[in-house]
mmCIF file of C-alpha atoms in Angstrom:
data_model
loop_
_atom_site.group_PDB
_atom_site.id
_atom_site.type_symbol
_atom_site.label_atom_id
_atom_site.label_comp_id
_atom_site.label_asym_id
_atom_site.label_seq_id
_atom_site.Cartn_x
_atom_site.Cartn_y
_atom_site.Cartn_z
ATOM 1 C CA MET A 1 0.000 0.000 0.000
ATOM 2 C CA SER A 2 1.426 3.397 -0.943
ATOM 3 C CA ARG A 3 1.674 6.225 1.541
ATOM 4 C CA GLN A 4 -0.624 9.233 1.496
ATOM 5 C CA LYS A 5 0.710 12.071 -0.672
ATOM 6 C CA CYS A 6 2.084 15.121 1.134
ATOM 7 C CA ILE A 7 1.563 18.653 -0.161
ATOM 8 C CA ALA A 8 3.510 21.597 1.275
ATOM 9 C CA LEU A 9 1.719 24.967 1.333
ATOM 10 C CA ILE A 10 3.469 28.297 1.802
ATOM 11 C CA ALA A 11 2.278 31.818 1.021
ATOM 12 C CA HIS A 12 3.918 35.183 1.447
ATOM 13 C CA ASP A 13 1.915 37.665 3.531
ATOM 14 C CA GLU A 14 0.224 39.370 0.585
ATOM 15 C CA LYS A 15 -0.773 35.959 -0.841
ATOM 16 C CA LYS A 16 -2.251 34.325 2.279
ATOM 17 C CA ASP A 17 -5.840 35.275 1.367
ATOM 18 C CA ASP A 18 -5.280 33.769 -2.070
ATOM 19 C CA MET A 19 -3.938 30.552 -0.493
ATOM 20 C CA ALA A 20 -6.965 30.274 1.819
ATOM 21 C CA ALA A 21 -9.301 30.768 -1.165
ATOM 22 C CA PHE A 22 -7.313 28.224 -3.195
ATOM 23 C CA ALA A 23 -7.576 25.672 -0.367
ATOM 24 C CA LEU A 24 -11.308 26.237 -0.036
ATOM 25 C CA LYS A 25 -11.863 25.835 -3.775
ATOM 26 C CA ASN A 26 -9.734 22.655 -3.853
ATOM 27 C CA GLU A 27 -10.702 21.261 -0.447
ATOM 28 C CA LYS A 28 -11.909 17.898 -1.802
ATOM 29 C CA VAL A 29 -8.611 17.235 -3.573
ATOM 30 C CA LEU A 30 -6.506 18.519 -0.673
ATOM 31 C CA ALA A 31 -8.488 16.351 1.767
ATOM 32 C CA GLN A 32 -6.950 13.291 0.103
ATOM 33 C CA ALA A 33 -3.460 14.444 1.096
ATOM 34 C CA LYS A 34 -1.448 15.227 4.180
ATOM 35 C CA ILE A 35 -0.699 18.943 4.256
ATOM 36 C CA VAL A 36 2.361 20.576 5.804
ATOM 37 C CA ALA A 37 2.421 24.353 5.916
ATOM 38 C CA THR A 38 4.373 27.188 7.384
ATOM 39 C CA GLY A 39 2.784 28.584 10.552
ATOM 40 C CA THR A 40 0.547 31.459 9.528
ATOM 41 C CA THR A 41 -0.283 29.971 6.135
ATOM 42 C CA GLY A 42 -1.332 26.731 7.825
ATOM 43 C CA GLY A 43 -3.504 28.676 10.242
ATOM 44 C CA ARG A 44 -5.248 30.518 7.425
ATOM 45 C CA VAL A 45 -5.824 27.270 5.507
ATOM 46 C CA LEU A 46 -7.288 25.648 8.632
ATOM 47 C CA GLU A 47 -9.597 28.625 9.184
ATOM 48 C CA ALA A 48 -10.904 28.216 5.636
ATOM 49 C CA CYS A 49 -10.966 24.379 5.700
ATOM 50 C CA PRO A 50 -11.064 23.054 9.276
ATOM 51 C CA GLY A 51 -11.442 19.456 8.087
ATOM 52 C CA LEU A 52 -8.072 19.284 6.331
ATOM 53 C CA ASP A 53 -5.141 17.362 7.810
ATOM 54 C CA VAL A 54 -2.704 20.279 8.195
ATOM 55 C CA THR A 55 0.533 20.108 10.165
ATOM 56 C CA ARG A 56 1.662 23.623 10.978
ATOM 57 C CA LEU A 57 5.395 24.213 11.143
ATOM 58 C CA LYS A 58 7.229 27.369 12.169
ATOM 59 C CA SER A 59 6.648 30.643 10.380
ATOM 60 C CA GLY A 60 8.708 30.846 7.169
ATOM 61 C CA PRO A 61 11.199 33.474 8.392
ATOM 62 C CA LEU A 62 11.582 31.640 11.717
ATOM 63 C CA GLY A 63 12.612 28.335 10.151
ATOM 64 C CA GLY A 64 9.443 26.992 8.523
ATOM 65 C CA ASP A 65 10.924 27.238 5.034
ATOM 66 C CA GLN A 66 13.900 25.159 6.211
ATOM 67 C CA GLN A 67 11.598 22.639 7.894
ATOM 68 C CA ILE A 68 9.762 22.108 4.614
ATOM 69 C CA GLY A 69 13.108 21.930 2.813
ATOM 70 C CA ALA A 70 14.181 19.160 5.196
ATOM 71 C CA LEU A 71 10.943 17.269 4.463
ATOM 72 C CA ILE A 72 11.679 17.587 0.744
ATOM 73 C CA ALA A 73 15.230 16.297 1.259
ATOM 74 C CA THR A 74 13.959 13.269 3.189
ATOM 75 C CA GLY A 75 11.401 12.417 0.500
ATOM 76 C CA GLU A 76 8.348 13.295 2.561
ATOM 77 C CA VAL A 77 6.939 16.092 0.355
ATOM 78 C CA ASP A 78 5.433 15.210 -3.021
ATOM 79 C CA LEU A 79 4.267 18.655 -4.164
ATOM 80 C CA LEU A 80 5.181 22.218 -3.167
ATOM 81 C CA ILE A 81 2.674 25.044 -3.594
ATOM 82 C CA PHE A 82 4.294 28.354 -2.709
ATOM 83 C CA PHE A 83 2.339 31.511 -3.507
ATOM 84 C CA VAL A 84 5.149 34.010 -3.928
ATOM 85 C CA ASP A 85 4.657 37.768 -3.774
ATOM 86 C CA PRO A 86 7.206 39.131 -6.265
ATOM 87 C CA LEU A 87 6.379 42.771 -5.460
ATOM 88 C CA THR A 88 7.252 42.806 -1.762
ATOM 89 C CA PRO A 89 10.862 42.632 -0.549
ATOM 90 C CA MET A 90 11.498 39.579 1.603
ATOM 91 C CA PRO A 91 14.171 39.797 4.304
ATOM 92 C CA HIS A 92 14.411 35.983 4.293
ATOM 93 C CA ASP A 93 14.882 35.762 0.523
ATOM 94 C CA VAL A 94 17.860 33.418 0.955
ATOM 95 C CA ASP A 95 15.596 30.924 2.754
ATOM 96 C CA VAL A 96 13.081 31.060 -0.093
ATOM 97 C CA LYS A 97 15.827 30.480 -2.667
ATOM 98 C CA ALA A 98 17.195 27.540 -0.669
ATOM 99 C CA LEU A 99 13.728 25.979 -0.504
ATOM 100 C CA MET A 100 13.190 26.386 -4.237
ATOM 101 C CA ARG A 101 16.645 24.939 -4.889
ATOM 102 C CA LEU A 102 15.780 21.821 -2.885
ATOM 103 C CA ALA A 103 12.507 21.380 -4.773
ATOM 104 C CA ILE A 104 14.451 21.575 -8.029
ATOM 105 C CA VAL A 105 17.281 19.272 -6.872
ATOM 106 C CA TYR A 106 14.823 16.626 -5.634
ATOM 107 C CA ASP A 107 12.561 17.048 -8.681
ATOM 108 C CA ILE A 108 9.468 17.997 -6.668
ATOM 109 C CA PRO A 109 6.628 19.562 -8.672
ATOM 110 C CA MET A 110 6.447 23.195 -7.561
ATOM 111 C CA ALA A 111 3.807 25.843 -8.190
ATOM 112 C CA LEU A 112 4.669 29.454 -7.472
ATOM 113 C CA ASN A 113 1.283 30.904 -8.387
ATOM 114 C CA ARG A 114 -2.378 29.921 -8.336
ATOM 115 C CA ALA A 115 -2.682 29.111 -12.038
ATOM 116 C CA THR A 116 0.135 26.567 -11.884
ATOM 117 C CA ALA A 117 -1.139 25.144 -8.591
ATOM 118 C CA GLU A 118 -4.581 24.564 -10.150
ATOM 119 C CA HIS A 119 -2.982 22.672 -13.044
ATOM 120 C CA LEU A 120 -0.779 20.577 -10.780
ATOM 121 C CA LEU A 121 -3.742 19.531 -8.665
ATOM 122 C CA ASP A 122 -5.706 18.678 -11.806
ATOM 123 C CA PHE A 123 -2.923 16.356 -12.989
ATOM 124 C CA ALA A 124 -1.560 15.077 -9.662
ATOM 125 C CA ALA A 125 -2.670 11.683 -8.489
ATOM 126 C CA VAL A 126 -3.137 12.928 -4.948
#
């Protein structure tokens, strides 16, 4: 029997509303997966969809991005959805780049915006 798929959810501050709306729209698909999320993003997703299996990690700037990176490196994350805000400077930009690098190195499907995330969920065998 194969393990349940794991989807990592992260959203920059200006994209958290969009992530909550995305989760609500895709709740049935996401309910088939284990979700790991950075702290505040996970909280917002749980507010929108209290029935989802969401494990909240630390806030991104406080180590949550690295925690998700570690889960990618150990083969525990199958899909990364990271709603990036390209218009707001991020003081933890190096953490974001390291996380993206790990997703690329370990060949993890990664969506950086809602349109791509919608397509990945449509095609993923979650």
